[in-house]
Amino acid sequence: MTILAQTEPALDSRAMVEEAERALADIAKARESVARVIFGQESVVEQTLVAILAGGHALLVGVPGLAKTKLVETLGTVLGLDARRVQFTPDLMPSDIVGTEVMDQDDTGRRSFRFVRGPVFAQLLMADEINRASPRTQSALLQSMQEYHVTVAGERHDLPAPFHVLATQNPLEQEGTYPLPEAQLDRFLCQVDVHYPSIEAERRILMATTGVAEDKAVAVMTADRLREIQTLVRRMPVPESVVDAILSLVRSARPGQGSTEADTHVAWGPGPRASQAMMTCVRARALYEGRLAPSIDDVRALAEPILQHRMALNFAARAEGIGVREVIARLARQAA
């Protein structure tokens, strides 16, 4: 009697749970494989993987030597992605990123143009020290990040799928750099701050990387499997209370919306793209942690990486020595 009374949505829900359980197992294997190489950066690994599972790009900010490049290389191996790396410099041109046309001549003497693809035609692109490239080159990468294709000589060339950009930035050395414009910062799903490791993690680093042999990450999934999990993330249900918490948090970060904290300390706040990023990332984080639905705790945990590069403080906040992370923490407590 109970079996006959089941509806089609119930069957779909059961199939989705089974699919989610398979995804949980694959994600757990990915975490285990990454942990063989990256020590003591659990929050960094979590936020970066969450951005990829949500189908977006991430900006890794930290001083040199904290394994940012190593993390990207490891993720490319673990997730089975075609990964490439570009070292950004002031003389880097857009054609060095997207590619260029060259003239070929066949045996008959006939000449024609042929498009030579640049390193952006990868599934995982590491843009190392992205703020060292000129705005012209940054804008070429911006189109790739937003439109998932490039245009050369009027011809459209689609990028492979999935396509993710993991960019790094040194927060200390700003001489000779070109700060990313707000429009491009907004294209990054989240900003991941990479801090110094703990003493226990640094001890493991010393023991594991200064010997004859080092542990290597192994592939645990394919690009097609990653796309399936990304589709699953977008199908996950989000409770109304979590949606309300997202809207409350993002809107409270905008001046003129009734938030005393924002009116006092924020010059300009995040737009709707921040709400969209939060909506997909809370689902991905829930799946990453083995849950089938996000909670308000996910909103609190992702408030800083989602919002900090999408808002700016005013002079009053800087004069009082208040940082953007402190403001976001206060807003998160009020909203959640």
CSV table of C-alpha atoms in Angstrom, one decimal:
chain,number,residue,atom,x,y,z
A,1,MET,CA,0.0,0.0,0.0
A,2,THR,CA,2.8,2.4,0.9
A,3,ILE,CA,4.8,1.5,-2.2
A,4,LEU,CA,1.8,2.1,-4.5
A,5,ALA,CA,1.1,5.5,-2.8
A,6,GLN,CA,4.6,6.9,-3.7
A,7,THR,CA,4.6,9.8,-6.1
A,8,GLU,CA,7.0,10.5,-8.9
A,9,PRO,CA,8.7,13.3,-6.9
A,10,ALA,CA,9.4,10.8,-4.1
A,11,LEU,CA,11.1,8.5,-6.5
A,12,ASP,CA,13.1,11.4,-7.9
A,13,SER,CA,14.1,12.3,-4.4
A,14,ARG,CA,15.2,8.8,-3.6
A,15,ALA,CA,17.3,8.7,-6.8
A,16,MET,CA,18.9,12.1,-5.9
A,17,VAL,CA,19.8,10.8,-2.4
A,18,GLU,CA,21.5,7.8,-4.0
A,19,GLU,CA,23.3,10.1,-6.4
A,20,ALA,CA,24.4,12.3,-3.6
A,21,GLU,CA,25.8,9.4,-1.6
A,22,ARG,CA,27.9,8.4,-4.6
A,23,ALA,CA,29.1,12.0,-4.8
A,24,LEU,CA,29.9,12.0,-1.1
A,25,ALA,CA,32.1,9.0,-1.6
A,26,ASP,CA,34.0,10.5,-4.5
A,27,ILE,CA,34.5,13.8,-2.7
A,28,ALA,CA,35.8,12.0,0.4
A,29,LYS,CA,38.4,10.2,-1.9
A,30,ALA,CA,39.4,13.6,-3.3
A,31,ARG,CA,39.9,15.0,0.1
A,32,GLU,CA,42.0,12.0,1.1
A,33,SER,CA,44.2,12.3,-2.0
A,34,VAL,CA,44.8,16.0,-1.5
A,35,ALA,CA,45.6,15.5,2.1
A,36,ARG,CA,48.5,13.2,1.1
A,37,VAL,CA,50.3,16.3,-0.4
A,38,ILE,CA,48.8,19.4,1.2
A,39,PHE,CA,49.3,19.6,5.0
A,40,GLY,CA,47.6,21.8,7.5
A,41,GLN,CA,45.5,23.9,5.1
A,42,GLU,CA,42.1,22.3,5.7
A,43,SER,CA,40.1,25.5,5.4
A,44,VAL,CA,42.0,26.5,2.2
A,45,VAL,CA,41.4,23.1,0.6
A,46,GLU,CA,37.8,23.2,1.6
A,47,GLN,CA,37.1,26.6,0.2
A,48,THR,CA,38.9,25.9,-3.0
A,49,LEU,CA,37.2,22.6,-3.6
A,50,VAL,CA,33.8,24.2,-2.7
A,51,ALA,CA,34.4,26.8,-5.4
A,52,ILE,CA,35.2,24.1,-8.0
A,53,LEU,CA,32.3,21.9,-7.0
A,54,ALA,CA,30.1,25.0,-7.3
A,55,GLY,CA,31.4,25.5,-10.8
A,56,GLY,CA,33.3,28.8,-10.2
A,57,HIS,CA,36.7,30.4,-9.9
A,58,ALA,CA,38.7,31.2,-6.8
A,59,LEU,CA,41.3,33.8,-5.9
A,60,LEU,CA,44.0,32.5,-3.6
A,61,VAL,CA,45.7,35.3,-1.5
A,62,GLY,CA,48.8,34.6,0.5
A,63,VAL,CA,52.5,35.3,0.8
A,64,PRO,CA,54.9,33.2,-1.2
A,65,GLY,CA,55.8,29.7,-0.1
A,66,LEU,CA,52.4,28.6,1.3
A,67,ALA,CA,51.8,25.8,-1.4
A,68,LYS,CA,49.3,27.8,-3.4
A,69,THR,CA,50.8,26.5,-6.7
A,70,LYS,CA,51.2,23.0,-5.2
A,71,LEU,CA,47.5,23.0,-4.3
A,72,VAL,CA,46.4,23.9,-7.8
A,73,GLU,CA,48.6,21.2,-9.3
A,74,THR,CA,47.3,18.7,-6.9
A,75,LEU,CA,43.7,19.5,-7.5
A,76,GLY,CA,44.3,19.1,-11.3
A,77,THR,CA,45.7,15.6,-10.7
A,78,VAL,CA,43.0,14.5,-8.2
A,79,LEU,CA,40.1,15.8,-10.2
A,80,GLY,CA,41.4,14.4,-13.5
A,81,LEU,CA,41.5,17.9,-15.1
A,82,ASP,CA,43.8,19.2,-17.9
A,83,ALA,CA,45.7,21.8,-15.8
A,84,ARG,CA,48.0,24.5,-17.0
A,85,ARG,CA,49.9,27.3,-15.3
A,86,VAL,CA,50.6,30.9,-16.5
A,87,GLN,CA,53.1,33.1,-14.7
A,88,PHE,CA,51.6,36.6,-15.1
A,89,THR,CA,54.2,39.4,-15.7
A,90,PRO,CA,53.8,43.1,-16.8
A,91,ASP,CA,54.8,42.3,-20.4
A,92,LEU,CA,52.3,39.4,-20.8
A,93,MET,CA,50.0,40.1,-23.8
A,94,PRO,CA,46.4,38.9,-24.3
A,95,SER,CA,47.5,36.7,-27.1
A,96,ASP,CA,49.9,34.9,-24.7
A,97,ILE,CA,46.7,33.9,-22.8
A,98,VAL,CA,44.0,33.2,-25.3
A,99,GLY,CA,46.1,32.4,-28.4
A,100,THR,CA,46.8,34.0,-31.8
A,101,GLU,CA,46.5,33.4,-35.5
A,102,VAL,CA,49.4,32.4,-37.6
A,103,MET,CA,49.8,32.2,-41.3
A,104,ASP,CA,50.3,28.7,-42.8
A,105,GLN,CA,51.4,27.9,-46.4
A,106,ASP,CA,50.6,24.5,-47.9
A,107,ASP,CA,52.5,22.7,-50.7
A,108,THR,CA,50.7,24.5,-53.4
A,109,GLY,CA,51.7,27.9,-52.0
A,110,ARG,CA,48.2,28.7,-50.8
A,111,ARG,CA,48.2,30.7,-47.6
A,112,SER,CA,45.6,30.6,-44.8
A,113,PHE,CA,45.4,31.6,-41.1
A,114,ARG,CA,45.3,29.0,-38.4
A,115,PHE,CA,44.4,29.7,-34.8
A,116,VAL,CA,46.9,28.5,-32.2
A,117,ARG,CA,45.2,28.0,-28.9
A,118,GLY,CA,46.7,29.6,-25.8
A,119,PRO,CA,47.0,28.2,-22.3
A,120,VAL,CA,43.5,29.4,-21.4
A,121,PHE,CA,42.2,26.3,-23.3
A,122,ALA,CA,42.5,24.2,-20.2
A,123,GLN,CA,40.0,22.8,-17.7
A,124,LEU,CA,42.0,24.2,-14.8
A,125,LEU,CA,44.0,27.3,-15.3
A,126,MET,CA,46.4,28.6,-12.7
A,127,ALA,CA,46.9,32.4,-13.1
A,128,ASP,CA,50.0,32.9,-10.9
A,129,GLU,CA,50.3,36.4,-9.5
A,130,ILE,CA,47.4,37.6,-11.6
A,131,ASN,CA,47.8,41.3,-10.5
A,132,ARG,CA,51.2,41.5,-12.2
A,133,ALA,CA,49.6,41.5,-15.6
A,134,SER,CA,48.4,44.7,-17.3
A,135,PRO,CA,44.7,45.6,-17.4
A,136,ARG,CA,44.6,44.6,-21.1
A,137,THR,CA,45.6,41.1,-20.3
A,138,GLN,CA,43.4,40.9,-17.3
A,139,SER,CA,40.4,41.9,-19.4
A,140,ALA,CA,41.2,39.1,-21.9
A,141,LEU,CA,41.1,36.6,-19.0
A,142,LEU,CA,37.9,38.2,-17.7
A,143,GLN,CA,36.0,37.3,-20.9
A,144,SER,CA,37.1,33.7,-20.5
A,145,MET,CA,36.0,33.6,-16.9
A,146,GLN,CA,32.6,35.1,-17.6
A,147,GLU,CA,31.6,33.9,-21.1
A,148,TYR,CA,33.6,30.6,-21.2
A,149,HIS,CA,34.8,31.4,-24.7
A,150,VAL,CA,37.3,33.7,-26.4
A,151,THR,CA,37.0,35.8,-29.6
A,152,VAL,CA,40.0,36.1,-31.9
A,153,ALA,CA,39.8,37.9,-35.3
A,154,GLY,CA,36.0,37.9,-34.9
A,155,GLU,CA,35.8,34.1,-34.5
A,156,ARG,CA,34.4,32.5,-31.3
A,157,HIS,CA,36.3,29.7,-29.7
A,158,ASP,CA,34.6,27.8,-26.9
A,159,LEU,CA,36.7,26.8,-23.9
A,160,PRO,CA,36.7,23.2,-22.6
A,161,ALA,CA,34.2,22.1,-19.9
A,162,PRO,CA,34.6,22.3,-17.1
A,163,PHE,CA,36.7,25.5,-17.0
A,164,HIS,CA,38.0,26.9,-13.7
A,165,VAL,CA,40.5,29.7,-13.0
A,166,LEU,CA,42.4,29.5,-9.7
A,167,ALA,CA,44.4,32.8,-9.5
A,168,THR,CA,47.0,33.6,-6.9
A,169,GLN,CA,47.9,37.0,-5.5
A,170,ASN,CA,50.7,38.2,-3.1
A,171,PRO,CA,49.1,40.6,-0.6
A,172,LEU,CA,52.5,42.1,0.5
A,173,GLU,CA,54.4,43.1,-2.6
A,174,GLN,CA,52.3,45.6,-4.5
A,175,GLU,CA,55.0,47.5,-6.3
A,176,GLY,CA,54.7,47.2,-10.1
A,177,THR,CA,51.3,45.5,-9.8
A,178,TYR,CA,47.9,46.3,-11.4
A,179,PRO,CA,45.2,45.8,-8.8
A,180,LEU,CA,42.3,43.8,-10.2
A,181,PRO,CA,39.2,46.0,-11.0
A,182,GLU,CA,36.1,45.3,-9.0
A,183,ALA,CA,34.3,43.9,-12.1
A,184,GLN,CA,36.9,41.1,-12.4
A,185,LEU,CA,37.1,40.5,-8.6
A,186,ASP,CA,33.3,39.9,-8.7
A,187,ARG,CA,33.8,37.1,-11.2
A,188,PHE,CA,35.7,35.1,-8.6
A,189,LEU,CA,33.3,33.0,-6.7
A,190,CYS,CA,35.3,33.4,-3.5
A,191,GLN,CA,38.6,34.7,-2.2
A,192,VAL,CA,40.6,32.1,-0.2
A,193,ASP,CA,43.1,33.5,2.3
A,194,VAL,CA,46.1,31.2,2.7
A,195,HIS,CA,47.7,31.6,6.1
A,196,TYR,CA,50.9,30.2,7.6
A,197,PRO,CA,50.6,26.5,8.7
A,198,SER,CA,50.5,25.4,12.3
A,199,ILE,CA,53.6,24.0,13.9
A,200,GLU,CA,52.3,20.5,13.6
A,201,ALA,CA,51.6,20.9,9.9
A,202,GLU,CA,54.9,22.5,9.3
A,203,ARG,CA,56.7,19.6,11.1
A,204,ARG,CA,54.9,17.2,8.7
A,205,ILE,CA,55.9,19.3,5.7
A,206,LEU,CA,59.6,19.1,6.8
A,207,MET,CA,59.5,15.4,7.3
A,208,ALA,CA,57.5,14.6,4.1
A,209,THR,CA,59.3,16.9,1.6
A,210,THR,CA,62.9,16.8,2.5
A,211,GLY,CA,63.6,13.1,2.0
A,212,VAL,CA,64.3,11.0,-1.0
A,213,ALA,CA,60.7,10.2,-1.9
A,214,GLU,CA,57.5,12.3,-1.6
A,215,ASP,CA,53.9,11.3,-1.6
A,216,LYS,CA,52.0,12.0,-4.8
A,217,ALA,CA,48.4,12.7,-5.3
A,218,VAL,CA,46.4,10.3,-7.4
A,219,ALA,CA,43.4,10.8,-9.7
A,220,VAL,CA,40.1,9.8,-8.1
A,221,MET,CA,37.7,11.1,-10.6
A,222,THR,CA,37.4,12.4,-14.2
A,223,ALA,CA,36.3,15.7,-15.6
A,224,ASP,CA,33.0,14.2,-16.7
A,225,ARG,CA,32.4,12.9,-13.2
A,226,LEU,CA,33.1,16.4,-11.8
A,227,ARG,CA,30.6,17.9,-14.1
A,228,GLU,CA,28.0,15.4,-12.9
A,229,ILE,CA,28.7,16.4,-9.3
A,230,GLN,CA,28.5,20.1,-10.2
A,231,THR,CA,25.0,19.5,-11.8
A,232,LEU,CA,24.0,17.7,-8.6
A,233,VAL,CA,25.1,20.6,-6.5
A,234,ARG,CA,22.7,22.9,-8.4
A,235,ARG,CA,19.9,20.4,-7.9
A,236,MET,CA,20.2,20.3,-4.1
A,237,PRO,CA,17.3,21.8,-2.2
A,238,VAL,CA,18.0,24.8,-0.1
A,239,PRO,CA,15.7,25.5,3.0
A,240,GLU,CA,13.8,28.7,3.0
A,241,SER,CA,15.5,29.7,6.3
A,242,VAL,CA,18.9,29.5,4.5
A,243,VAL,CA,17.7,31.6,1.6
A,244,ASP,CA,16.5,34.2,4.0
A,245,ALA,CA,19.8,34.2,5.8
A,246,ILE,CA,21.7,34.7,2.5
A,247,LEU,CA,19.5,37.6,1.5
A,248,SER,CA,19.7,39.1,4.9
A,249,LEU,CA,23.5,38.9,5.0
A,250,VAL,CA,24.2,40.2,1.5
A,251,ARG,CA,21.7,43.0,1.7
A,252,SER,CA,22.9,44.0,5.2
A,253,ALA,CA,26.4,44.6,3.7
A,254,ARG,CA,25.1,47.4,1.4
A,255,PRO,CA,24.9,51.0,2.7
A,256,GLY,CA,21.4,52.5,2.7
A,257,GLN,CA,19.6,49.2,3.3
A,258,GLY,CA,18.9,49.7,7.0
A,259,SER,CA,22.1,48.2,8.4
A,260,THR,CA,23.8,50.4,10.9
A,261,GLU,CA,27.1,48.5,10.5
A,262,ALA,CA,27.1,49.0,6.7
A,263,ASP,CA,26.0,52.6,6.9
A,264,THR,CA,28.8,53.4,9.3
A,265,HIS,CA,31.7,51.5,7.8
A,266,VAL,CA,31.0,50.3,4.2
A,267,ALA,CA,31.6,52.5,1.2
A,268,TRP,CA,30.0,50.1,-1.3
A,269,GLY,CA,28.7,46.6,-0.9
A,270,PRO,CA,28.1,43.4,-2.8
A,271,GLY,CA,25.7,43.0,-5.7
A,272,PRO,CA,23.3,40.2,-6.5
A,273,ARG,CA,26.2,38.1,-7.8
A,274,ALA,CA,27.3,37.6,-4.2
A,275,SER,CA,23.9,36.1,-3.4
A,276,GLN,CA,24.2,33.8,-6.4
A,277,ALA,CA,27.7,32.7,-5.3
A,278,MET,CA,26.5,32.1,-1.7
A,279,MET,CA,23.5,30.1,-3.0
A,280,THR,CA,25.7,27.6,-4.9
A,281,CYS,CA,28.6,27.5,-2.4
A,282,VAL,CA,26.4,26.6,0.6
A,283,ARG,CA,25.1,23.6,-1.4
A,284,ALA,CA,28.7,22.6,-2.4
A,285,ARG,CA,29.9,23.0,1.2
A,286,ALA,CA,27.1,20.8,2.5
A,287,LEU,CA,28.0,18.1,0.1
A,288,TYR,CA,31.7,18.5,0.9
A,289,GLU,CA,30.9,17.9,4.5
A,290,GLY,CA,28.7,14.9,3.9
A,291,ARG,CA,25.3,16.6,4.2
A,292,LEU,CA,22.4,16.6,1.7
A,293,ALA,CA,21.2,20.1,2.4
A,294,PRO,CA,22.9,23.3,3.5
A,295,SER,CA,22.3,25.0,6.8
A,296,ILE,CA,22.7,28.5,8.2
A,297,ASP,CA,26.1,27.4,9.6
A,298,ASP,CA,27.3,27.2,5.9
A,299,VAL,CA,26.2,30.8,5.4
A,300,ARG,CA,28.2,31.9,8.4
A,301,ALA,CA,31.3,29.9,7.3
A,302,LEU,CA,31.2,31.3,3.7
A,303,ALA,CA,30.4,34.9,4.6
A,304,GLU,CA,34.1,36.0,4.6
A,305,PRO,CA,35.3,34.2,1.4
A,306,ILE,CA,32.2,35.2,-0.6
A,307,LEU,CA,31.9,38.9,0.5
A,308,GLN,CA,35.4,40.2,1.4
A,309,HIS,CA,36.4,40.9,-2.2
A,310,ARG,CA,33.0,42.3,-3.2
A,311,MET,CA,32.9,45.3,-0.8
A,312,ALA,CA,35.0,48.2,0.4
A,313,LEU,CA,35.2,50.1,3.6
A,314,ASN,CA,35.0,53.8,3.9
A,315,PHE,CA,37.4,56.3,5.5
A,316,ALA,CA,35.8,56.1,8.9
A,317,ALA,CA,36.4,52.4,9.1
A,318,ARG,CA,40.0,52.7,8.1
A,319,ALA,CA,40.6,55.5,10.5
A,320,GLU,CA,39.2,53.4,13.3
A,321,GLY,CA,41.5,50.5,12.3
A,322,ILE,CA,38.5,48.2,11.4
A,323,GLY,CA,39.1,45.6,8.7
A,324,VAL,CA,36.7,44.1,6.2
A,325,ARG,CA,36.8,40.7,7.9
A,326,GLU,CA,35.7,42.3,11.2
A,327,VAL,CA,32.8,44.0,9.5
A,328,ILE,CA,31.7,40.8,7.8
A,329,ALA,CA,31.9,38.9,11.0
A,330,ARG,CA,29.6,41.4,12.7
A,331,LEU,CA,27.1,41.3,9.7
A,332,ALA,CA,27.1,37.5,9.8
A,333,ARG,CA,26.3,37.4,13.4
A,334,GLN,CA,23.4,39.8,12.9
A,335,ALA,CA,22.0,38.1,9.8
A,336,ALA,CA,22.3,34.5,11.0
